[in-house]
Short mmCIF file of C-alpha atoms and ligand atoms in Angstrom, two decimals:
data_model
loop_
_atom_site.label_atom_id
_atom_site.label_comp_id
_atom_site.label_asym_id
_atom_site.label_seq_id
_atom_site.Cartn_x
_atom_site.Cartn_y
_atom_site.Cartn_z
CA MET A 20 72.69 194.51 92.99
CA VAL A 21 75.61 195.72 95.66
CA ASP A 22 75.78 195.08 99.10
CA ALA A 23 75.57 198.39 101.21
CA MET A 24 79.27 198.38 103.02
CA GLU A 25 79.07 200.80 105.95
CA ILE A 26 82.69 201.92 107.46
CA LEU A 27 82.64 201.10 110.72
CA TYR A 28 85.51 202.59 112.14
CA SER A 29 88.38 203.82 110.91
CA PHE A 30 92.55 205.94 111.69
CA GLU A 31 95.48 206.39 109.81
CA ILE A 32 99.00 206.10 110.79
CA PRO A 33 100.74 208.59 108.18
CA LYS A 34 103.99 207.66 109.17
CA LEU A 35 104.60 204.33 110.13
CA HIS A 36 109.00 204.58 109.70
CA ASP A 37 110.64 207.73 109.26
CA SER A 38 112.89 205.48 107.21
CA VAL A 39 113.96 202.41 106.21
CA VAL A 40 117.38 200.81 106.33
CA ARG A 41 118.76 197.15 104.77
CA TYR A 42 119.88 195.85 108.37
CA GLN A 43 121.57 192.17 108.03
CA GLY A 44 125.08 191.79 108.01
CA TRP A 45 124.94 190.36 104.46
CA GLN A 46 128.45 190.93 102.72
CA ALA A 47 127.16 193.44 100.57
CA PRO A 48 129.66 195.94 100.70
CA LYS A 49 126.62 199.06 100.40
CA THR A 50 123.63 199.19 102.55
CA VAL A 51 120.68 201.05 101.39
CA ILE A 52 118.08 203.42 103.05
CA TYR A 53 115.09 205.08 102.56
CA HIS A 54 114.21 208.08 104.20
CA ALA A 55 110.73 208.67 104.30
CA ASP A 56 110.47 212.35 104.46
CA CYS A 57 112.32 212.39 101.18
CA ASP A 58 110.57 210.12 99.48
CA ALA A 59 114.38 209.52 98.45
CA SER A 60 117.06 206.32 99.05
CA PHE A 61 121.02 206.45 99.08
CA SER A 62 123.45 203.89 99.61
CA ALA A 63 126.49 203.91 101.38
CA THR A 64 129.76 201.39 103.65
CA TRP A 65 129.15 201.34 107.51
CA PRO A 66 130.94 200.16 109.77
CA GLU A 67 129.90 196.44 110.77
CA TYR A 68 129.49 195.45 114.65
CA TYR A 69 128.79 192.36 116.38
CA HIS A 70 125.09 192.32 118.07
CA PRO A 71 124.70 189.29 119.61
CA GLY A 72 121.32 187.63 118.40
CA ASN A 73 121.60 189.06 115.10
CA GLY A 74 124.72 188.79 114.26
CA TYR A 75 126.58 191.57 112.43
CA CYS A 76 124.58 193.84 111.72
CA THR A 77 125.58 197.49 110.11
CA ARG A 78 125.62 200.73 112.42
CA ALA A 79 124.07 201.76 108.69
CA HIS A 80 120.78 203.93 111.02
CA TYR A 81 123.73 206.49 112.37
CA TYR A 82 122.47 208.67 108.64
CA VAL A 83 123.20 211.66 107.45
CA CYS A 84 120.29 212.11 104.21
CA PRO A 85 122.66 213.58 101.27
CA PHE A 86 119.24 214.75 99.91
CA CYS A 87 117.80 216.97 103.15
CA GLY A 88 121.03 216.73 106.02
CA HIS A 89 118.72 214.99 108.05
CA ARG A 90 120.92 213.77 110.85
CA SER A 91 119.32 210.42 112.21
CA ASN A 92 118.40 209.30 115.78
CA PRO A 93 117.55 206.40 115.79
CA SER A 94 117.00 205.99 119.28
CA ARG A 95 114.08 208.42 119.00
CA GLU A 96 112.91 208.18 115.37
CA HIS A 97 111.03 204.83 113.88
CA VAL A 98 113.69 202.72 111.58
CA GLY A 99 112.06 200.25 109.80
CA LEU A 100 114.17 196.68 109.29
CA ILE A 101 114.40 195.15 106.13
CA ILE A 102 116.39 191.94 107.30
CA ASN A 103 115.00 189.08 104.77
CA LYS A 104 114.75 189.62 100.50
CA SER A 105 110.52 189.73 101.31
CA ASP A 106 109.87 192.10 102.98
CA ALA A 107 107.81 194.82 102.83
CA ILE A 108 108.00 197.94 105.40
CA PRO A 109 104.92 200.70 105.20
CA ILE A 110 105.69 203.53 104.88
CA ASP A 111 102.12 204.77 106.01
CA ILE A 112 98.91 202.97 106.70
CA ILE A 113 95.11 203.32 106.91
CA PHE A 114 93.31 200.65 109.29
CA SER A 115 89.48 200.20 108.47
CA ILE A 116 86.71 197.91 109.54
CA VAL A 117 84.48 197.35 107.07
CA SER A 118 80.55 195.16 107.25
CA CYS A 119 78.90 194.40 104.73
CA LYS A 120 75.76 191.76 104.59
CA ASP A 121 78.01 188.26 104.54
CA TRP A 122 81.42 189.48 105.33
CA VAL A 123 83.14 192.16 108.27
CA ASP A 124 87.09 192.93 106.72
CA LEU A 125 89.58 194.36 108.57
CA GLN A 126 91.12 196.42 105.46
CA MET A 127 95.13 198.04 105.00
CA GLN A 128 95.81 200.36 102.26
CA GLY A 129 98.78 202.14 101.96
CA HIS A 130 102.26 202.55 100.68
CA GLN A 131 105.74 200.48 100.88
CA VAL A 132 108.74 199.90 100.28
CA VAL A 133 110.28 196.32 98.99
CA LEU A 134 114.23 195.45 98.58
CA MET A 135 115.55 195.08 95.00
CA GLY A 136 118.95 192.62 95.27
CA ASP A 137 121.35 195.16 96.17
CA GLN A 138 119.55 198.31 94.06
CA LEU A 139 118.10 201.74 95.96
CA ILE A 140 115.10 201.44 97.31
CA LYS A 141 112.11 202.07 94.63
CA GLN A 142 109.55 204.09 94.77
CA PRO A 143 107.12 202.75 97.00
CA LYS A 144 103.85 201.08 96.07
CA ARG A 145 100.27 200.63 97.06
CA PHE A 146 100.18 198.37 98.94
CA TYR A 147 95.57 196.98 99.80
CA GLN A 148 95.14 193.81 101.99
CA THR A 149 92.55 192.71 103.73
CA ILE A 150 92.00 190.29 106.72
CA ARG A 151 88.08 188.41 105.82
CA PHE A 152 85.95 187.44 108.43
CA ASP A 153 83.45 185.35 105.69
CA PHE A 154 80.23 184.61 107.77
CA LYS A 155 78.95 182.43 105.29
CA SER A 156 81.72 179.89 104.08
CA LEU A 157 82.69 180.61 108.06
CA ARG A 158 85.96 181.14 106.68
CA VAL A 159 89.33 183.53 106.73
CA LEU A 160 90.74 184.72 104.44
CA PHE A 161 94.21 187.59 103.14
CA ILE A 162 93.17 188.78 100.42
CA ASP A 163 96.65 190.96 98.90
CA ASP A 164 95.28 192.84 95.84
CA VAL A 165 98.92 193.33 94.12
CA LYS A 166 98.41 195.82 91.08
CA GLY A 167 95.15 194.70 90.63
CA GLU A 168 95.78 190.71 90.83
CA LYS A 169 94.05 189.29 93.84
CA LYS A 170 96.74 186.62 95.91
CA VAL A 171 93.82 185.19 98.10
CA LYS A 172 94.83 182.65 101.36
CA ILE A 173 92.64 180.85 103.78
CA TYR A 174 93.35 180.16 107.17
CA ASP A 175 94.19 176.94 107.22
CA LEU A 176 93.05 175.37 111.31
CA GLU A 177 95.17 172.55 110.36
CA HIS A 178 98.50 173.85 110.35
CA ILE A 179 96.90 177.24 112.08
CA SER A 180 99.96 176.80 115.51
CA GLY A 181 102.50 175.60 112.03
CA THR A 182 101.82 178.89 110.57
CA THR A 183 101.92 181.66 113.50
CA ASN A 184 105.73 182.06 112.95
CA ASN A 185 104.75 182.88 109.76
CA LEU A 186 102.45 185.46 110.13
CA TYR A 187 103.18 187.76 107.55
CA GLY A 188 101.04 186.32 104.59
CA TYR A 189 98.27 185.73 107.24
CA VAL A 190 98.24 189.10 109.23
CA GLY A 191 100.24 191.04 106.20
CA MET A 192 101.03 194.66 107.18
CA LEU A 193 99.87 193.94 110.66
CA HIS A 194 102.32 192.01 111.08
CA GLN A 195 104.93 195.37 110.64
CA CYS A 196 103.31 197.44 113.58
CA ARG A 197 106.27 196.30 115.98
CA THR A 198 107.45 198.57 119.26
CA ARG A 199 110.37 200.53 116.39
CA SER A 200 106.84 201.17 113.49
CA ALA A 201 105.22 204.81 115.26
CA ALA A 202 102.17 202.09 116.25
CA ILE A 203 103.07 202.40 119.01
CA ASN A 204 101.64 205.74 119.27
CA TYR A 205 98.15 204.57 118.00
CA ALA A 206 97.79 202.25 120.78
CA PRO A 207 94.52 204.06 121.85
CA GLN A 208 93.12 203.53 118.08
CA PHE A 209 94.72 199.78 117.65
CA ARG A 210 91.95 199.45 120.50
CA MET A 211 88.90 200.74 119.29
CA LEU A 212 90.16 199.19 116.13
CA PHE A 213 90.23 195.75 117.50
CA LYS A 214 86.92 196.03 119.84
CA VAL A 215 85.04 197.03 117.13
CA LEU A 216 86.46 193.96 114.78
CA ARG A 217 85.54 192.63 118.17
CA LEU A 218 81.94 193.83 118.78
CA GLU A 219 81.02 192.80 115.27
CA PHE A 220 82.38 189.00 115.42
CA GLU A 221 80.83 188.51 118.33
CA LYS A 222 77.27 190.59 117.01
CA ARG A 223 77.18 188.07 114.08
CA MET A 224 78.80 184.43 115.11
CA SER A 225 75.71 185.05 117.96
CA ALA A 226 73.21 186.03 115.12
CA ILE A 227 74.16 182.03 114.07
CA THR A 228 75.20 180.75 116.80
CA GLY A 229 71.48 181.45 119.04
CA TYR A 230 73.75 182.02 121.88
CA ARG A 231 76.19 184.69 122.71
CA VAL A 232 80.44 183.38 121.79
CA LYS A 233 82.45 184.41 124.01
CA ASP A 234 85.95 184.16 124.34
CA VAL A 235 86.43 185.83 121.40
CA TYR A 236 88.48 188.92 123.18
CA GLN A 237 92.45 188.57 123.34
CA ALA A 238 94.99 191.22 124.73
CA THR A 239 96.27 192.44 121.54
CA GLY A 240 100.14 194.88 122.08
CA VAL A 241 102.74 195.49 120.21
CA SER A 242 105.16 192.70 120.26
CA ASN A 243 108.32 191.72 118.10
CA GLU A 244 106.63 188.87 117.36
CA HIS A 245 103.35 189.19 116.55
CA GLY A 246 102.10 192.93 115.29
CA TYR A 247 98.92 194.30 116.70
CA GLY A 248 95.98 191.77 117.76
CA ALA A 249 97.09 189.05 114.89
CA GLY A 250 97.10 186.35 117.88
CA MET A 251 92.76 187.06 118.09
CA ILE A 252 93.05 187.11 114.81
CA PHE A 253 93.60 183.76 114.48
CA ASN A 254 91.19 182.60 117.86
CA MET A 255 88.37 184.69 115.52
CA ALA A 256 89.12 181.58 112.72
CA TRP A 257 88.98 179.04 114.73
CA ARG A 258 86.05 180.67 116.85
CA MET A 259 84.03 181.20 113.99
CA VAL A 260 84.87 176.52 113.57
CA PHE A 261 84.31 176.22 117.10
CA PRO A 262 82.32 178.81 118.48
CA ASP A 263 81.40 176.96 121.83
CA GLY A 264 84.80 175.16 121.83
CA PRO A 265 87.79 176.75 124.37
CA ALA A 266 89.39 179.71 123.22
CA LEU A 267 92.47 179.39 120.17
CA THR A 268 96.25 180.48 123.29
CA LYS A 269 99.07 180.24 123.10
CA PRO A 270 99.14 176.69 124.73
CA LEU A 271 96.42 174.61 123.78
CA SER A 272 97.69 175.81 120.10
CA PHE A 273 101.07 174.82 120.73
CA GLN A 274 99.37 171.20 122.68
CA LEU A 275 96.97 170.62 119.44
CA TRP A 276 99.98 170.86 117.52
CA GLU A 277 102.59 169.08 119.28
CA TRP A 278 100.72 166.10 120.42
CA SER A 279 100.01 165.91 116.54
CA ARG A 280 101.58 163.94 114.01
CA ALA A 281 101.66 164.27 110.61
CA GLY A 282 99.04 161.39 109.91
CA ASN A 283 96.86 162.39 112.92
CA LYS A 284 96.03 165.47 113.73
CA ALA A 285 94.11 166.48 116.28
CA ILE A 286 92.61 168.88 114.25
CA ASN A 287 91.70 167.27 110.90
CA ALA A 288 90.31 168.33 108.65
CA ASP A 289 87.14 165.75 109.76
CA VAL A 290 87.03 168.22 112.44
CA ILE A 291 86.86 170.86 111.09
CA ASN A 292 83.92 170.39 108.93
CA LEU A 293 81.20 168.79 111.43
CA GLY A 294 82.51 172.68 113.13
CA ARG A 295 81.90 174.68 110.27
CA ARG A 296 78.85 172.53 110.31
CA TYR A 297 77.83 173.75 113.52
CA HIS A 298 78.62 171.17 115.15
CA SER A 299 79.71 171.05 119.27
CA PHE A 300 84.05 171.96 119.45
CA TYR A 301 83.74 168.12 121.36
CA ASP A 302 82.15 166.23 119.80
CA ALA A 303 83.04 167.16 116.35
CA LEU A 304 86.60 166.12 117.71
CA ILE A 305 85.01 162.78 118.93
CA ARG A 306 83.42 161.89 115.56
CA GLY A 307 86.11 163.64 113.71
CA HIS A 308 88.29 160.54 115.29
CA ASN A 309 85.70 158.65 115.01
CA ILE A 310 86.26 157.48 119.07
CA THR A 311 83.10 155.00 118.65
CA TYR A 312 83.74 154.70 122.86
CA LEU A 313 84.59 157.62 125.40
CA LYS A 314 84.60 156.40 128.40
CA PRO A 315 83.14 159.80 130.96
CA PHE A 316 87.12 160.42 132.05
CA MET A 317 88.03 160.36 128.69
CA ARG A 318 85.37 163.13 128.30
CA ARG A 319 86.70 164.78 130.97
CA TRP A 320 90.41 164.57 129.84
CA LEU A 321 89.53 166.62 126.73
CA HIS A 322 87.49 169.18 128.37
CA LYS A 323 91.20 169.83 129.85
CA ASN A 324 93.73 168.52 126.75
CA PRO A 325 91.77 168.42 123.55
CA GLY A 326 95.32 167.15 121.93
CA SER A 327 94.94 164.27 123.66
CA ILE A 328 92.39 163.30 121.46
CA THR A 329 95.43 161.20 119.45
CA ALA A 330 95.63 159.09 122.29
CA PHE A 331 92.69 157.11 122.85
CA LYS A 332 92.84 155.13 120.96
CA GLY A 333 96.35 153.94 121.53
CA ILE A 334 95.46 153.70 124.97
CA VAL A 335 92.70 151.69 124.75
CA MET A 336 94.44 149.61 122.48
CA LEU A 337 96.76 148.76 124.55
CA SER A 338 95.01 148.96 127.27
CA ASP A 339 90.75 147.42 128.26
CA ASP A 340 91.34 147.97 131.78
CA ILE A 341 89.28 150.95 133.05
CA ASN A 342 92.05 151.68 135.95
CA GLU A 343 94.88 151.85 133.09
CA GLN A 344 93.74 153.76 130.71
CA ARG A 345 92.68 156.35 133.83
CA LEU A 346 96.34 155.71 134.54
CA LEU A 347 97.75 155.82 131.01
CA LEU A 348 96.28 159.32 130.20
CA ASP A 349 97.61 160.39 133.71
CA VAL A 350 101.22 159.07 132.70
CA LEU A 351 101.28 160.96 129.25
CA SER A 352 100.16 164.25 130.87
CA ARG A 353 103.21 164.21 133.88
CA LYS A 354 105.55 163.02 130.90
CA GLN A 355 104.51 165.00 128.10
CA HIS A 356 107.67 166.34 126.95
CA ILE A 357 108.65 162.62 126.67
CA LEU A 358 106.13 160.70 126.38
CA LEU A 359 104.82 163.04 123.58
CA ARG A 360 102.61 161.34 120.92
CA ILE A 361 103.78 157.21 122.51
CA PHE A 362 99.98 156.18 122.52
CA ASP A 363 99.73 157.38 118.26
CA ASP A 364 103.58 155.63 117.30
CA ALA A 365 102.43 152.14 115.93
CA GLN A 366 105.95 151.35 116.85
CA ALA A 367 106.02 152.42 120.02
CA LEU A 368 102.40 151.12 120.76
CA VAL A 369 103.64 147.26 119.57
CA PHE A 370 106.09 147.08 121.83
CA LEU A 371 104.46 148.48 125.18
CA LYS A 372 101.80 146.09 123.76
CA ARG A 373 104.62 143.02 123.89
CA PHE A 374 106.10 145.13 127.28
CA ARG A 375 103.01 144.74 129.30
CA LYS A 376 101.74 141.56 128.27
CA GLU A 377 105.53 140.53 129.68
CA TYR A 378 105.41 142.84 132.70
CA LYS A 379 101.60 143.00 133.27
CA ASN A 380 101.14 146.18 135.58
CA GLN A 381 104.63 147.55 135.70
CA LEU A 382 103.86 149.99 132.62
CA ILE A 383 103.23 152.04 133.98
CA PRO A 384 106.16 152.53 136.65
CA PHE A 385 107.99 152.00 133.12
CA LEU A 386 106.95 154.90 131.11
CA SER A 387 106.79 157.16 134.77
CA ASN A 388 110.63 156.23 135.27
CA HIS A 389 112.12 154.45 132.47
CA PHE A 390 111.30 155.23 128.70
CA GLU A 391 112.94 156.71 126.30
CA TRP A 392 112.25 157.01 122.59
CA ASP A 393 115.32 155.03 120.79
CA ILE A 394 114.14 152.70 123.11
CA ILE A 395 111.43 152.43 120.46
CA THR A 396 114.19 153.21 117.67
CA MET A 397 116.43 150.08 119.57
CA TYR A 398 113.22 147.52 119.00
CA SER A 399 111.90 148.42 115.71
CA GLN A 400 115.60 147.50 114.10
CA LEU A 401 115.67 143.88 116.00
CA GLU A 402 115.01 141.05 113.61
CA ALA A 403 112.17 138.47 114.66
CA GLU A 404 114.79 135.73 117.06
CA ASN A 405 116.71 138.98 118.58
CA LYS A 406 113.51 140.38 119.21
CA ALA A 407 112.48 137.31 121.53
CA THR A 408 116.00 137.25 122.67
CA PHE A 409 114.87 140.20 124.36
CA TRP A 410 111.40 139.49 126.00
CA GLU A 411 112.98 136.10 127.22
CA THR A 412 116.15 138.03 128.70
CA HIS A 413 113.52 140.22 130.28
CA PRO A 414 115.98 142.93 132.60
CA LYS A 415 115.00 144.97 135.35
CA LEU A 416 112.86 147.74 134.29
CA ARG A 417 115.58 150.57 134.89
CA ASP A 418 117.99 147.80 132.41
CA VAL A 419 115.91 147.53 129.57
CA HIS A 420 117.59 150.46 127.60
CA ASP A 421 121.23 149.12 128.11
CA GLU A 422 119.74 145.72 127.54
CA LEU A 423 118.36 146.78 124.03
CA VAL A 424 122.06 148.43 123.13
CA ASN A 425 123.89 145.39 123.59
CA ILE A 426 121.79 143.30 121.77
CA LEU A 427 121.12 145.94 118.55
CA ASN A 428 125.58 146.06 118.63
CA LYS A 429 125.66 141.68 118.25
CA GLN A 430 122.34 142.52 115.75
CA ARG A 431 125.03 144.48 113.55
CA PHE A 432 127.87 142.75 114.28
CA GLU A 433 127.25 139.48 114.27
CA TYR A 434 127.60 139.05 109.86
CA VAL A 435 130.98 141.04 109.69
CA GLU A 436 133.19 138.10 109.19
CA LEU A 437 137.31 139.00 110.50
CA LEU A 438 140.67 137.42 109.56
CA LYS A 439 140.97 134.40 109.93
CA ALA A 440 143.52 134.23 111.67
CA ASP A 441 145.29 130.06 111.79
CA GLY A 442 147.46 128.00 114.35
CA LEU A 443 146.84 130.29 117.41
CA ALA A 444 144.12 128.69 118.98
CA GLU A 445 144.77 126.55 121.29
CA LYS A 446 144.46 124.58 124.63
CA SER A 447 146.52 124.56 127.66
CA ASN A 448 147.49 124.51 130.94
CA GLY A 449 143.30 124.93 131.92
CA LEU A 450 143.66 128.01 130.28
CA GLU A 451 141.37 128.25 125.98
CA PHE A 452 142.52 130.98 123.56
CA VAL A 453 140.30 131.45 121.15
CA ILE A 454 140.07 133.89 117.99
CA PRO A 455 136.49 135.25 117.64
CA GLU A 456 135.21 135.27 113.61
CA THR A 457 132.80 137.43 113.83
CA GLY A 458 131.63 140.84 115.58
CA ALA A 459 129.32 139.03 117.50
CA ASP A 460 131.81 137.04 119.09
CA LEU A 461 133.92 140.01 119.91
CA VAL A 462 131.02 141.51 120.89
CA ASN A 463 130.80 138.54 123.33
CA ILE A 464 134.70 139.63 124.50
CA GLY A 465 134.32 143.08 124.88
CA VAL A 466 130.62 142.21 126.74
CA ALA A 467 132.54 139.95 129.46
CA LEU A 468 135.63 141.88 130.13
CA LYS A 469 133.76 145.30 130.16
CA ASN A 470 136.03 147.09 127.12
CA CYS A 471 136.12 148.52 124.03
CA VAL A 472 137.50 145.50 121.79
CA ARG A 473 134.53 145.51 120.30
CA SER A 474 135.75 148.61 118.22
CA TYR A 475 138.74 146.93 116.50
CA THR A 476 136.22 144.94 113.65
CA ASN A 477 137.89 147.14 111.16
CA LYS A 478 141.56 146.78 112.34
CA ILE A 479 140.87 142.75 112.09
CA GLN A 480 140.40 143.58 109.15
CA GLN A 481 142.50 145.49 107.93
CA GLY A 482 144.95 141.76 109.38
CA GLN A 483 146.33 145.27 111.46
CA CYS A 484 146.00 142.73 114.91
CA ILE A 485 144.70 140.17 116.01
CA ILE A 486 142.14 139.71 118.73
CA VAL A 487 143.64 136.43 121.00
CA GLY A 488 140.26 136.20 123.97
CA VAL A 489 141.51 133.53 127.05
CA LYS A 490 139.19 131.16 128.68
CA LYS A 491 139.42 129.84 131.31
CA ALA A 492 136.88 127.00 132.98
CA ASN A 493 134.81 128.27 129.89
CA LYS A 494 134.09 131.84 130.60
CA PHE A 495 136.40 134.64 129.10
CA VAL A 496 139.14 135.90 131.84
CA ALA A 497 141.46 137.85 129.47
CA CYS A 498 141.70 139.47 126.56
CA LEU A 499 144.93 139.89 123.59
CA GLU A 500 146.15 142.24 121.32
CA LEU A 501 148.73 140.88 118.75
CA LYS A 502 150.37 143.02 115.75
CA PRO A 503 151.51 140.86 112.86
CA LEU A 504 155.02 141.29 111.42
CA GLN A 505 155.42 140.98 108.40
CA GLY A 506 156.88 137.54 106.95
CA ASN A 507 156.38 135.96 110.16
CA GLY A 508 155.38 136.29 113.98
CA ALA A 509 154.09 138.79 115.87
CA LEU A 510 154.00 141.53 118.55
CA LEU A 511 151.58 141.60 121.48
CA VAL A 512 151.40 144.66 122.64
CA GLN A 513 148.08 144.53 125.11
CA ALA A 514 147.66 141.97 127.33
CA LYS A 515 144.09 142.46 129.78
CA LEU A 516 142.14 141.10 132.63
CA TYR A 517 138.13 142.00 133.54
CA ALA A 518 137.69 146.38 133.03
CA ASN A 519 141.53 146.29 131.42
CA LYS A 520 143.59 145.65 134.54
CA SER A 521 146.31 144.10 133.50
CA VAL A 522 147.38 140.63 133.54
CA HIS A 523 150.63 141.03 134.77
CA THR A 524 148.12 141.54 137.87
CA ASN A 525 147.60 137.57 138.07
CA LYS A 526 150.33 135.39 137.89
CA THR A 527 149.23 132.91 136.51
CA ILE A 528 147.32 133.77 134.23
CA ASN A 529 150.62 135.39 133.45
CA ASN A 530 152.94 133.21 133.05
CA LYS A 531 150.75 131.37 131.16
CA VAL A 532 149.74 133.39 128.02
CA LEU A 533 153.46 133.54 128.26
CA SER A 534 154.44 130.69 127.76
CA TRP A 535 151.35 130.44 125.64
CA ALA A 536 153.21 133.09 123.45
CA TYR A 537 156.58 132.26 123.08
CA ARG A 538 154.92 129.07 121.88
CA HIS A 539 153.65 130.54 118.42
CA ARG A 540 156.60 132.78 118.22
CA ILE A 541 154.94 135.53 119.95
CA ALA A 542 157.10 138.54 121.23
CA PRO A 543 155.33 140.22 124.64
CA ASN A 544 155.66 144.13 123.83
CA THR A 545 153.47 145.84 126.76
CA SER A 546 153.97 146.59 130.59
CA ASP A 547 150.51 144.55 130.45
CA ILE A 548 152.46 141.82 130.83
CA ASP A 549 155.64 140.50 132.95
CA VAL A 550 158.35 138.71 131.62
CA LYS A 551 161.09 138.73 135.52
CA LEU A 552 157.32 136.96 136.78
CA PHE A 553 157.87 134.33 134.00
CA GLU A 554 161.95 134.04 134.43
CA LYS A 555 161.38 133.42 137.90
CA GLN A 556 158.90 130.27 137.68
CA LYS A 557 160.93 129.20 135.13
CA GLY A 558 163.88 129.14 136.81
CA ALA A 559 162.32 128.49 140.56
ZN1 LIG B 5 116.13 213.22 104.17
#
């Protein structure tokens, strides 16, 4: 026995597009145009022009049809644009709302043109598409009937916000009813279509839940992004599972998506299944995430930000102090763009837990003012002993980031062994000349003298230069760069004090460095050092 079907509403757009143009400025020499009135296509070469949003485009929508002589008027006519290879552009379309015992359909049928490589556009083909609201399984299906073979897609709430950018697969030709199509002249019919659909949906859902299901309506409008009514259709798919929850608005779907991680989605399979088994939305959310002890302030939070469910476990793990938990949620909401997912990230939690132990009540100010994600990235790259060093150093909140940069740099350079330069190291006249042996030694000189000597690692290893650190009273005071000469000896090409000041600005060091240099057959070859100063001293 076949269930009785009833058509609740139907309307037709006999000419949705006047012509279809293969659009983008592809390198294809020809652009194909389909003229709907002639039901035929032709191709020709058109000049390109540059459009700031679309790149190079063709002027193909200005054409004279070779079949009927029609001169196109793109500002008044409806031009369908094939932009992606997979685009199918409807030429005519009939919308119907069909009601049956267990489901309500939004059906679309008509003719479409598709692009076949470089060929002319083929004769329009029939299409049958159905968006089915199945009240038995509480699912929404998109059924695309291609030559009698049905392709079925189930609206996937887990990925619902990720899919809103790729609507075609879910709303079919509805997606092509955009501002540049004739749909713009059928606003009253579209309003009626969606009103009939919505009222029937509300009636069916209310019969299931026993209460009036609200917030189904969402404004239907022509928009290039979504086509007619797509937002409401997604909200209906959502409301079938969570009829008592908040409506799936754009900000909510953004939050549910953005606050979730691949491994921990706010709306996960468990939450959805609980919703389908008639649990209330918040109950499904809490149970679906195994939150065993929910404090009243967290429940209030959930009502404001359902996406915050993914942060609860981490926050409870970080602190058992209810005031601090509340502050952590507060800071999360104020700094969403930075702290997104922080309480749901294993590496971040390891760092924050230790931070709270070492810095006590400074965690909130740190998160509010000084947190950056590369702090987590850098910390998790540190070896255990360097992690320990970091906590021992206990930098000020605002220096946490830079201190991690330093430690990580040292770690990276520590194992680089530098070429040996024998015989240059010595202690004389109260100065100590040292040759760095590892990358870490170079980093130390660079940090002490505030210069970039660490970037010389490769040059040193290739034998192109020798770096000499100069210490006084066991502190670095200068840094020298030598260029080895073939055979024997070297040139002194740089001699810098703190912050790249030239050595000659300190007479004592200038003269002691020169005396060391001459003894080792190193010829000064830089204005960093003053030879006259040295001669004067010798002469004196
Ligand atoms: Zn024509």
